[in-house]
Coordinates of C-alpha atoms in Angstrom, one line a residue:
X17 CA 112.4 109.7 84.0
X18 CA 109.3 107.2 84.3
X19 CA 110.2 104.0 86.2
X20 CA 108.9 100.8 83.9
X21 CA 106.0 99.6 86.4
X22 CA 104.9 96.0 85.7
X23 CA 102.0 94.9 86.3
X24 CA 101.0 91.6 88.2
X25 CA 97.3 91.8 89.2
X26 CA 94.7 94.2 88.0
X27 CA 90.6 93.9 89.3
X28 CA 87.9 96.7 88.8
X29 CA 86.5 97.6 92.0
X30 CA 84.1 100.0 93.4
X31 CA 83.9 101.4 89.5
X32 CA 87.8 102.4 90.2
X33 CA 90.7 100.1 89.7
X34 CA 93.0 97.9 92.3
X35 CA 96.2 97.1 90.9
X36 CA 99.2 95.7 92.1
X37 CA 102.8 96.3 90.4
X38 CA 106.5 95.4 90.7
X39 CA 108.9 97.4 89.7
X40 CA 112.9 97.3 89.7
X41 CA 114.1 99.9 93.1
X42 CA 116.8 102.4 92.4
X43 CA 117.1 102.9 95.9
X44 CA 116.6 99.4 97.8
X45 CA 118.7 97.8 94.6
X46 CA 116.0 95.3 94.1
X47 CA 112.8 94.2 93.1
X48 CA 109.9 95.7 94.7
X49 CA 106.0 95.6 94.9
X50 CA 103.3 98.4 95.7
X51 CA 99.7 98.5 95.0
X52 CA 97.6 101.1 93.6
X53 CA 93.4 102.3 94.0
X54 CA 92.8 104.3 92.2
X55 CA 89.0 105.7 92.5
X56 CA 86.6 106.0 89.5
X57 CA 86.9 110.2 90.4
X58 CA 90.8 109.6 88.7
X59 CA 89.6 109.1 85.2
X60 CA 88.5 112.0 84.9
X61 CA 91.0 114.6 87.3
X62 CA 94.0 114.3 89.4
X63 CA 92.7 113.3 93.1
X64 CA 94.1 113.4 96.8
X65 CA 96.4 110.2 97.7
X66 CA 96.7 108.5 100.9
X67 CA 99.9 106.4 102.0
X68 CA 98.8 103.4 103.6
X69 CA 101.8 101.4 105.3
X70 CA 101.4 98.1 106.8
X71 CA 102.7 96.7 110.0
X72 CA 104.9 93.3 110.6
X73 CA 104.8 90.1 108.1
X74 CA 102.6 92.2 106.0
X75 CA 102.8 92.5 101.9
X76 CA 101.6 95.2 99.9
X77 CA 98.4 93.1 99.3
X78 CA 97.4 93.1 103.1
X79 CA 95.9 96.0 103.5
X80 CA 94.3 96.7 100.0
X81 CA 92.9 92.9 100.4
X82 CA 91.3 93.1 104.7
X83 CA 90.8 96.7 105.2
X84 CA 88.2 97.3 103.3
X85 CA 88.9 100.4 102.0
X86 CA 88.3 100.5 98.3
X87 CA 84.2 101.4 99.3
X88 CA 85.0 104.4 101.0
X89 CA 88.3 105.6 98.7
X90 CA 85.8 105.4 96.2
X91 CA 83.0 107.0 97.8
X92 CA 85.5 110.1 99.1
X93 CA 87.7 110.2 95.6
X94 CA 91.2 109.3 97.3
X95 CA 93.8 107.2 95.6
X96 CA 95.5 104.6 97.8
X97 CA 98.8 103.3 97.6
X98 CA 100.5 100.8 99.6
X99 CA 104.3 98.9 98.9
X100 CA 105.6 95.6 101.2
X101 CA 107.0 96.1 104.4
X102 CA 110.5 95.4 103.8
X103 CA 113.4 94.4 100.8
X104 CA 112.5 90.6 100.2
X105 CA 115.5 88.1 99.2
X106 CA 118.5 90.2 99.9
X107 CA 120.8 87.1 100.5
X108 CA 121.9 89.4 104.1
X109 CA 122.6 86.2 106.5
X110 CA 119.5 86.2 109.3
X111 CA 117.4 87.8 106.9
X112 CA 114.2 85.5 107.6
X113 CA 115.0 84.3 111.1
X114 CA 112.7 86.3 113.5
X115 CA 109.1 87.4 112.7
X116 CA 109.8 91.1 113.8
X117 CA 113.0 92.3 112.4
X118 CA 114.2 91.1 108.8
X119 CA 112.2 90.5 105.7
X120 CA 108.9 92.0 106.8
X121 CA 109.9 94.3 109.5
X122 CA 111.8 97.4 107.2
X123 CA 110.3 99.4 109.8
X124 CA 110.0 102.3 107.6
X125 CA 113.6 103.6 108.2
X126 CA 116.8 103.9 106.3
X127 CA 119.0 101.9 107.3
X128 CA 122.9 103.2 108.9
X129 CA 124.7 100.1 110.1
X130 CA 126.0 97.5 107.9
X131 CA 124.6 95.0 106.4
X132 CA 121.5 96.4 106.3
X133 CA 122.2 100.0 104.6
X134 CA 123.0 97.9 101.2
X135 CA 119.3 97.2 100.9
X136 CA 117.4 98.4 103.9
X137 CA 116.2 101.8 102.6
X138 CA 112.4 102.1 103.2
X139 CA 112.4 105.8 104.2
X140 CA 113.7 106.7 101.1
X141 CA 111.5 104.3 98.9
X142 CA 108.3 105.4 100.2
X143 CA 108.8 109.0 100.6
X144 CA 111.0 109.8 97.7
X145 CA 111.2 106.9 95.3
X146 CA 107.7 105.4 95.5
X147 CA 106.5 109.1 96.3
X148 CA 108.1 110.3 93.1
X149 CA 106.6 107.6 91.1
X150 CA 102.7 108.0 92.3
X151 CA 102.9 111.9 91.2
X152 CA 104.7 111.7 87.9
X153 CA 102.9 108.3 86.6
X154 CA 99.4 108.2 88.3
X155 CA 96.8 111.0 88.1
X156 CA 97.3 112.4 91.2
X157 CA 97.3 115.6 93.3
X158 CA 100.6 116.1 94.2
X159 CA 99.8 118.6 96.7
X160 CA 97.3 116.4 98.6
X161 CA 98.9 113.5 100.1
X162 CA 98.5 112.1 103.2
X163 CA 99.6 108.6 105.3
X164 CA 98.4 106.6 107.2
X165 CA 99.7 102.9 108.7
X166 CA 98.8 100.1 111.1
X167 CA 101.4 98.8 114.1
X168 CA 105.1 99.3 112.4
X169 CA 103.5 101.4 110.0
X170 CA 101.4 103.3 111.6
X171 CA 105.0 104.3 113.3
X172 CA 105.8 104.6 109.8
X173 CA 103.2 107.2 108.9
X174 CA 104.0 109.1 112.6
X175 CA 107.5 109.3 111.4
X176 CA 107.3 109.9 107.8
X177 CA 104.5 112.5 108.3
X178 CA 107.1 114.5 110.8
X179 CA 110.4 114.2 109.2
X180 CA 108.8 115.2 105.9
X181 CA 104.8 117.3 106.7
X182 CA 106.0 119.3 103.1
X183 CA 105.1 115.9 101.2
X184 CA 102.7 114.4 103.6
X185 CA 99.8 116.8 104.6
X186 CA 97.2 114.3 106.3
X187 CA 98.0 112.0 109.3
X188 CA 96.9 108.9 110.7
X189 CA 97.6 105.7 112.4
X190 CA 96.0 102.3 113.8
X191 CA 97.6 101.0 117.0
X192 CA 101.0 102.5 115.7
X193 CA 104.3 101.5 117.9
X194 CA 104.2 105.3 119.2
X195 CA 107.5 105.1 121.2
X196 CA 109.9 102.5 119.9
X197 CA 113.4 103.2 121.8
X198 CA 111.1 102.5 124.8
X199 CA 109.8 98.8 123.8
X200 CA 110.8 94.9 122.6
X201 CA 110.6 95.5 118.8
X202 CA 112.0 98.9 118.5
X203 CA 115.0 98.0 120.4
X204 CA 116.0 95.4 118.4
X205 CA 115.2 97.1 115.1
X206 CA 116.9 100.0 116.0
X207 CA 120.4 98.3 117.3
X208 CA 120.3 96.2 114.1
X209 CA 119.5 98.4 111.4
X210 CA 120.7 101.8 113.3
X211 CA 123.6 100.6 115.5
X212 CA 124.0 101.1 119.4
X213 CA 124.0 105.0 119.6
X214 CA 120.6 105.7 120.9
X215 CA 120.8 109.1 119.8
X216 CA 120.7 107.9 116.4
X217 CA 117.4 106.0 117.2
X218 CA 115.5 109.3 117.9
X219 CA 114.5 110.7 114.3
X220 CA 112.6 107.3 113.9
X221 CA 110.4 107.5 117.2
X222 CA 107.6 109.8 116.8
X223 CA 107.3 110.5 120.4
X224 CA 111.2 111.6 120.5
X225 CA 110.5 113.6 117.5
X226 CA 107.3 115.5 118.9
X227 CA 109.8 116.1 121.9
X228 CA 112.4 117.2 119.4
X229 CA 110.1 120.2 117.8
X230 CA 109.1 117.9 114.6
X231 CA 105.2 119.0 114.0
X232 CA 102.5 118.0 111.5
X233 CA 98.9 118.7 110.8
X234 CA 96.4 117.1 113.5
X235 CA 97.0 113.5 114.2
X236 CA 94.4 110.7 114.5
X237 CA 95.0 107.5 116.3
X238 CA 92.7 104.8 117.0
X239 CA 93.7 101.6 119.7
X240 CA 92.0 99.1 120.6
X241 CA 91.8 98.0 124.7
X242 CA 92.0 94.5 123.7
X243 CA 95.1 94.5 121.8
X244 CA 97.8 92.2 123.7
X245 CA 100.7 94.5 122.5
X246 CA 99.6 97.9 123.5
X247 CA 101.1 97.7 126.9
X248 CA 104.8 96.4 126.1
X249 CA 105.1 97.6 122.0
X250 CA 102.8 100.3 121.5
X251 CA 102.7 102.7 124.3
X252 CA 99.8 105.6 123.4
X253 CA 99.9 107.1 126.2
X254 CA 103.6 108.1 125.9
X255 CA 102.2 109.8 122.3
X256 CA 99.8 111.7 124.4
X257 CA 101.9 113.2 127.2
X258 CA 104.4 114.5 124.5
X259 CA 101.1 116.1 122.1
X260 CA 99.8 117.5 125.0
X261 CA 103.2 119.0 126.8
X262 CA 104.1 120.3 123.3
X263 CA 100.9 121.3 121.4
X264 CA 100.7 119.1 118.7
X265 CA 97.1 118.3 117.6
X266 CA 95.9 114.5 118.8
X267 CA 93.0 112.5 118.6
X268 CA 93.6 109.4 120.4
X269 CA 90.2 107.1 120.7
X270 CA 90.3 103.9 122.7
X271 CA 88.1 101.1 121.5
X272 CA 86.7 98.6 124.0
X273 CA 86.9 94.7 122.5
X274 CA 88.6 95.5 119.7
X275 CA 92.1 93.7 119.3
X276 CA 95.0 94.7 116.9
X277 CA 94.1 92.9 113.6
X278 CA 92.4 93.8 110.3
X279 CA 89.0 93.4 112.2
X280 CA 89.8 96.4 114.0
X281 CA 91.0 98.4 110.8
X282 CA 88.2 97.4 109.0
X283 CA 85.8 98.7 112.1
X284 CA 87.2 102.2 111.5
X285 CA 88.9 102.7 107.9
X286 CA 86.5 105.0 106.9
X287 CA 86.2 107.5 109.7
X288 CA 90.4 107.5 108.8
X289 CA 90.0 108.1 105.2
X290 CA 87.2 110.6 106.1
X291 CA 89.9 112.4 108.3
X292 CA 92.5 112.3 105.4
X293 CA 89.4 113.8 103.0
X294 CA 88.8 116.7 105.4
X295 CA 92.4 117.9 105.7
X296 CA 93.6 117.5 102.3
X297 CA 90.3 119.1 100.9
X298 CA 87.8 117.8 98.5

């Protein structure tokens, strides 16, 4: 059954069209927004899709609005969808007191421990619900789909793009937080929305998952050297000890001078969405 989609912004761009929508969740129980490009190559055939999932106090508008994208989605036919980062206005008590865990910070997970579980669904928006909606009311190609993410969502993507590489045939990530059991903002995500049973934390860390047998198609991941949370949140290297021990495909680029914002994205969005192109076929 099509989901009523309305919409709240709508701008040509690149000779394709940016629009952003809001649409009543059956899974989160609430309101929520995503945002849609799609290429000029869609009004004529279904095309490839890619994911894109932002990282803390983002919005669905971040990405689609600093990245940059739209040139080279347009140039290499690929729609691209991105939804907010988290349930907004749940009326859950704390809800908006800390910049990394709350509204804004869904980490891409669904959520076990109460209160959160009422609302706190975001694994199951993006990869069923939102994913459900994309295919059956946007000319897509439902059997080329990749993801992507920046930060919290570039764990997202690592995450998503294991626990489901039947939906999600093209991975990659900016700067994602590779190993969160082992750092500040996955700990306290995980013992809020999870509960205090690490073993529970491990099918959202994509380094535990790698060590856990979870594969999916060749990985790209670009960090900058200048970014002050790749030492204590974001832990690379931990990503590339487990690819190597285990064989899953990894290319991880360091970038000298480049920090963790949209700057950075912007620098290298199109060798991603090139990536994304060449494994989900032209």
């Amino acid at each position: 059954m099509k989901q009523i989609l309305e919409i709240r912004n709508q701008h040509s761009c690149f000779d394709g069209i940016q629009s952003f929508y809001q649409h009543t969740s059956q899974v989160i129980g609430l309101p929520m927004r995503f945002s849609v490009y799609q290429p000029p190559q869609a009004q004529q055939n279904p095309v490839p899709v890619v994911f894109f999932l932002a990282g803390l106090t983002c919005t669905e508008e971040t990405f689609m609005v600093k990245a940059g994208a739209q040139r080279y989605a347009a140039e290499y036919g690929l729609m691209l969808v991105t939804m907010d980062t988290s349930p907004r206005e749940t009326g859950i008590p704390g809800e908006t007191d800390d910049w990394d865990f709350g509204a804004g910070a869904g980490f891409y997970l669904d959520a076990t421990a109460q209160p959160w579980s009422n609302h706190y669904l975001m694994e199951s928006y993006v990869a069923h619900e939102l994913y459900g909606i994309i295919i059956n009311q946007f000319p897509t190609d439902k059997n080329r789909i990749g993801i992507s993410g920046h930060s919290m969502g570039g764990h997202g993507a690592l995450t998503l793009a294991l626990r489901h590489p039947e939906k999600f045939r093209s991975v990659s990530a900016f700067a994602p937080v590779s190993a969160p059991i082992q750092c500040p903002w996955g700990q306290k995500a995980f013992t809020h929305y999870l509960g205090t049973n690490q073993h529970n934390w491990r099918k959202y860390d994509a380094t535990a998952l790698i060590e856990d047998g979870y594969r999916t198609s060749a990985i790209l991941v670009d960090q900058g050297l200048d970014d002050k949370f790749m030492s204590e949140q974001l832990h690379p290297e931990q990503l590339a000890q487990v690819c190597h021990n285990t064989g899953q495909k990894l290319t991880l680029r360091y970038h000298s001078g480049y920090d963790h914002s949209y700057y950075f994205i912007s620098t290298f969005i199109a060798d991603h969405l090139k990536h994304h192109r060449d494994v989900l076929g032209s």
